[in-house]
Amino acid sequence: MAMTIADIAKIAGVSRATVSGVLNNSPTVSVKTKDRVLAIIKKYDYRPNEIARALALNQTGLIGLIVKDISNPLYSEIALGVEDVCGQEGLSVIIGNSHKEWDREVAHINLLKRRRVDGLIIFPLQKGADVRHIADLKKEKYPFVLLAEIPGIEADLVRADDKVGAFQATEHLINLGRKRIGYITGPQSALASDRRLAGYRKALKKHDVIPNKEYVIRGGWRLKDGYQAGKEFLSCKMSCPDAVFCYNDSVAIGVMRAFVENGIRVPQDVAVVGFDDAGVGAYLETGLTTVAQPAMEIGRRSAIRLVELIRLKNNTQRPKKLFLQTKLQIRETCGANKKGSVSVQKQMNNS
Amino acid sequence: MAMTIADIAKIAGVSRATVSGVLNNSPTVSVKTKDRVLAIIKKYDYRPNEIARALALNQTGLIGLIVKDISNPLYSEIALGVEDVCGQEGLSVIIGNSHKEWDREVAHINLLKRRRVDGLIIFPLQKGADVRHIADLKKEKYPFVLLAEIPGIEADLVRADDKVGAFQATEHLINLGRKRIGYITGPQSALASDRRLAGYRKALKKHDVIPNKEYVIRGGWRLKDGYQAGKEFLSCKMSCPDAVFCYNDSVAIGVMRAFVENGIRVPQDVAVVGFDDAGVGAYLETGLTTVAQPAMEIGRRSAIRLVELIRLKNNTQRPKKLFLQTKLQIRETCGANKKGSVSVQKQMNNS
DNA sequence: ACAATACCTTAAATCGGTTCAAATTCATGG
DNA sequence: CCATGAATTTGAACCGATTTAAGGTATTGT
């Protein structure tokens, strides 16, 4: 077995309390003793048992991060941000994937509570799901930060400002002279899609573009949803849109594929804008213009906020909601010059 | 504060030992008592403190996963696989990013050891780094699995069989009738690059293609490294290769960009094959043929192996090395028909 | 030389579980 | 009704740290 504090104490000829004092460099222990104990700790490569420590201190130095699927670049970048901040604070991050399944989300939260993590960052399931487990967290004053709104629950939140992002994207298309601008929605459950729709509409309104209901098509989050939507645009009677704003990048790529297959050129005939900028856009031959989510920053800020909440024991503050700015990443699919895309901002760092 | 086992015991009018028995459904506790205690546990929503449990049992139910950068699709998919298996086993996964920095790798491992994680899965820094911290793990018989070899350390390992993957890719190019096949290496530190080079050479040899040293170019892991390499191919005196096998997908995309900019068509003039299949390839207009790493499976198998190691306390088995098969993912960049790529195998699930 | 003070160190309780030998209760048969 | 053994339950030690009141030593002032 590993050394314990008692072993060190015995070797050093002091009490466990003194060794503990050394470890947490309490000012009461004399320099002489401290040095001696420290030397012994080093010599025997003693590593305090954080589990025992956690039990005594009633805090674990662990936080839980629950996302839908860590292999999604958006979430993995958030995770990177979270881990970055937590690492600096000496916290470790436990990751759980809900796989968009309610049971798993609940199971993860329950397990993490049993593990007494100091706090949670959760990207929750949305619309329509039973959210009592989240409501419970609030009731128990368990520190947590959400990465997406849950209707009916007021809680600390960090997310991108979708509406403004969508507004900017749409406005950009309008400024480019596009008149028939479509929007392909995300899955019904995604509140973000509604917000993006709102931003899109606001931009149309501001610039007196008459909104055409036929240009708003129900989509999804996958490439094939976009492809499908593209087909729909093509097959309907009205004239095809000359610009499409999409729920996310995958959808954008799908719709482009549908267009290109039918001889419709991007960006000449139709401009396309995606959302997220989750890794792919920069790699396309015709770089994808997209609304970049500040994913890493979302991770960082949510972690920072969580740390605050953890520090503020028994806080009575009202929940804070943080909306981070998106950034319109302009590439070729809405008419940037080719040159612009060669300078890739963020490359994937493959092993 | 949360309920403790003592509270439950008092309410149920039994001893803590009995409640403990109920929790771990020991056969010695009577059904009657068990039901009664269970009802109380449920009523008061009691959640046993896993920290206290970990202290008593000397096992935490935690495992550590150290990768270079979780936002890299390859690693995040590995993480997904790890979490999947661990979830089924009731283990939680702590993630640490080393950011390719030795200090961070060491710091993470040390912290995780203090946290008494039951085991570690590590994608270590390679060539040239001080690896004493890994050697120590072995000396201490701490259960761990590596995801990349470390010269001089025999340890449990799970990785893709790069050499065979590279061999297959190269052979595929040869079978396509390509004669002047190039290879763009990865960073010097990557052992995987050497293995891929070996596989490439083996394929050339088998098919009596005379290897040309000029066709092997030093690259890297980023798009711009590939772009650079592409330029080199173009500017050198020999005739340009008619096929290029690349260290990874980013490099492949970079080299393609360099070619296309100079009017060289892919795949007509030059075929390109990447490595990893880390998310991007399927999204390109001309889908990238690539050697797909079984990333999820690497995660799963390494976790399974780690669980074995944890179970086998004091094992004396020799380390097992598992080499998982790659899969040549054929898309357009080496001449597949367009149709093939539209059916995307794995889409990104953007929120 | 002695009291007062400052400075260190320690013993013992505590955190919330598990474990197991010993004690208690229960059921069975003579 | 009691002995016997099986079935349950329990008390107390333990896991490895922190904490704090109390005890011990050294230092200072008079």
Coordinates of N, CA, C and O in Angstrom, one line a residue, chain B residues 127 162-167 170 181-186 190-205 211-213 215-218 245-247 275:
Chain B
K127 N 8.6 10.0 -28.5 CA 10.0 10.2 -28.6 C 10.7 11.4 -27.9 O 10.2 12.5 -27.9
D162 N -1.1 0.8 -37.7 CA -0.8 1.8 -38.7 C -0.1 1.1 -39.9 O -0.4 1.5 -41.1
K163 N 0.8 0.2 -39.6 CA 1.6 -0.3 -40.7 C 0.7 -1.0 -41.8 O 0.8 -0.7 -43.0
V164 N -0.2 -1.8 -41.3 CA -1.1 -2.5 -42.2 C -2.0 -1.5 -42.9 O -2.3 -1.6 -44.1
G165 N -2.5 -0.5 -42.1 CA -3.3 0.5 -42.7 C -2.6 1.2 -43.8 O -3.2 1.4 -44.9
A166 N -1.4 1.6 -43.6 CA -0.6 2.3 -44.6 C -0.4 1.4 -45.8 O -0.4 1.8 -47.0
F167 N -0.1 0.1 -45.5 CA 0.2 -0.8 -46.5 C -1.1 -0.9 -47.5 O -1.0 -0.8 -48.7
T170 N -1.6 2.2 -49.6 CA -0.6 2.3 -50.7 C -0.9 1.3 -51.7 O -0.9 1.5 -52.9
I181 N 4.2 7.2 -56.3 CA 3.4 7.5 -55.1 C 4.3 8.1 -54.0 O 5.3 7.6 -53.6
G182 N 3.8 9.2 -53.5 CA 4.5 9.9 -52.4 C 4.0 9.6 -51.0 O 2.8 9.1 -50.9
Y183 N 4.8 9.9 -50.0 CA 4.3 9.9 -48.7 C 4.7 11.2 -48.0 O 5.9 11.6 -48.0
I184 N 3.8 11.8 -47.3 CA 4.1 13.0 -46.5 C 4.1 12.5 -45.0 O 3.1 12.1 -44.5
T185 N 5.2 12.6 -44.4 CA 5.3 12.1 -43.0 C 4.6 13.1 -42.0 O 4.3 14.2 -42.4
G186 N 4.5 12.6 -40.8 CA 4.0 13.4 -39.7 C 5.2 14.1 -39.0 O 6.3 14.1 -39.5
A190 N 6.4 11.5 -33.9 CA 5.3 10.5 -34.0 C 5.8 9.2 -34.5 O 6.2 9.0 -35.7
L191 N 5.8 8.2 -33.6 CA 6.2 6.9 -34.1 C 5.3 6.3 -35.1 O 5.6 5.6 -36.0
A192 N 4.0 6.8 -35.0 CA 3.0 6.3 -36.0 C 3.4 6.7 -37.4 O 3.2 5.9 -38.3
S193 N 4.1 7.8 -37.6 CA 4.5 8.2 -38.9 C 5.5 7.2 -39.4 O 5.5 6.8 -40.6
D194 N 6.4 6.8 -38.6 CA 7.5 5.8 -39.0 C 6.8 4.5 -39.5 O 7.2 3.9 -40.4
R195 N 5.8 4.1 -38.7 CA 5.1 2.8 -39.0 C 4.4 3.0 -40.3 O 4.4 2.0 -41.1
R196 N 3.8 4.1 -40.5 CA 3.0 4.3 -41.8 C 4.0 4.3 -42.9 O 3.7 3.8 -44.0
L197 N 5.1 4.9 -42.7 CA 6.2 4.9 -43.8 C 6.6 3.5 -44.1 O 6.7 3.1 -45.2
A198 N 6.7 2.7 -43.0 CA 7.1 1.3 -43.2 C 6.1 0.5 -44.0 O 6.4 -0.3 -45.0
G199 N 4.8 0.8 -43.7 CA 3.8 0.1 -44.4 C 3.7 0.5 -45.9 O 3.6 -0.3 -46.8
Y200 N 3.9 1.8 -46.1 CA 4.0 2.3 -47.5 C 5.1 1.7 -48.3 O 4.9 1.2 -49.4
R201 N 6.3 1.6 -47.6 CA 7.4 1.0 -48.3 C 7.2 -0.5 -48.6 O 7.6 -1.0 -49.7
K202 N 6.6 -1.2 -47.7 CA 6.3 -2.6 -47.8 C 5.4 -2.8 -49.1 O 5.6 -3.7 -49.8
A203 N 4.4 -1.9 -49.2 CA 3.5 -2.1 -50.3 C 4.2 -1.9 -51.6 O 4.1 -2.6 -52.6
L204 N 5.1 -0.8 -51.6 CA 5.8 -0.5 -52.9 C 6.7 -1.8 -53.2 O 6.7 -2.2 -54.4
K205 N 7.3 -2.3 -52.2 CA 8.2 -3.4 -52.5 C 7.5 -4.6 -53.0 O 7.8 -5.2 -54.0
P211 N 11.1 2.5 -55.1 CA 10.9 3.6 -54.2 C 11.8 4.8 -54.6 O 12.9 4.6 -54.9
N212 N 11.2 6.0 -54.5 CA 12.0 7.1 -54.9 C 12.0 8.0 -53.6 O 11.0 8.5 -53.1
K213 N 13.2 8.2 -53.2 CA 13.4 9.0 -51.9 C 12.8 10.4 -52.0 O 12.3 10.9 -51.0
Y215 N 10.1 11.2 -53.1 CA 8.7 11.2 -53.0 C 8.3 11.1 -51.5 O 7.1 11.1 -51.2
V216 N 9.3 11.0 -50.6 CA 8.9 11.0 -49.2 C 9.3 12.3 -48.6 O 10.5 12.7 -48.6
I217 N 8.3 13.1 -48.2 CA 8.6 14.4 -47.8 C 8.2 14.6 -46.3 O 7.2 14.0 -45.8
R218 N 9.0 15.3 -45.7 CA 8.8 15.6 -44.2 C 7.6 16.6 -44.1 O 7.6 17.6 -44.8
F245 N 0.1 9.6 -50.3 CA -0.4 9.1 -49.1 C 0.1 10.0 -48.0 O 1.2 10.4 -47.9
C246 N -0.8 10.4 -47.1 CA -0.5 11.4 -46.1 C -0.6 10.9 -44.7 O -1.4 10.1 -44.4
Y247 N 0.2 11.5 -43.9 CA 0.2 11.2 -42.4 C -1.1 11.3 -41.8 O -1.5 10.4 -41.0
F275 N -5.2 9.8 -43.4 CA -5.2 8.9 -42.4 C -6.0 9.5 -41.2 O -6.0 10.7 -41.0

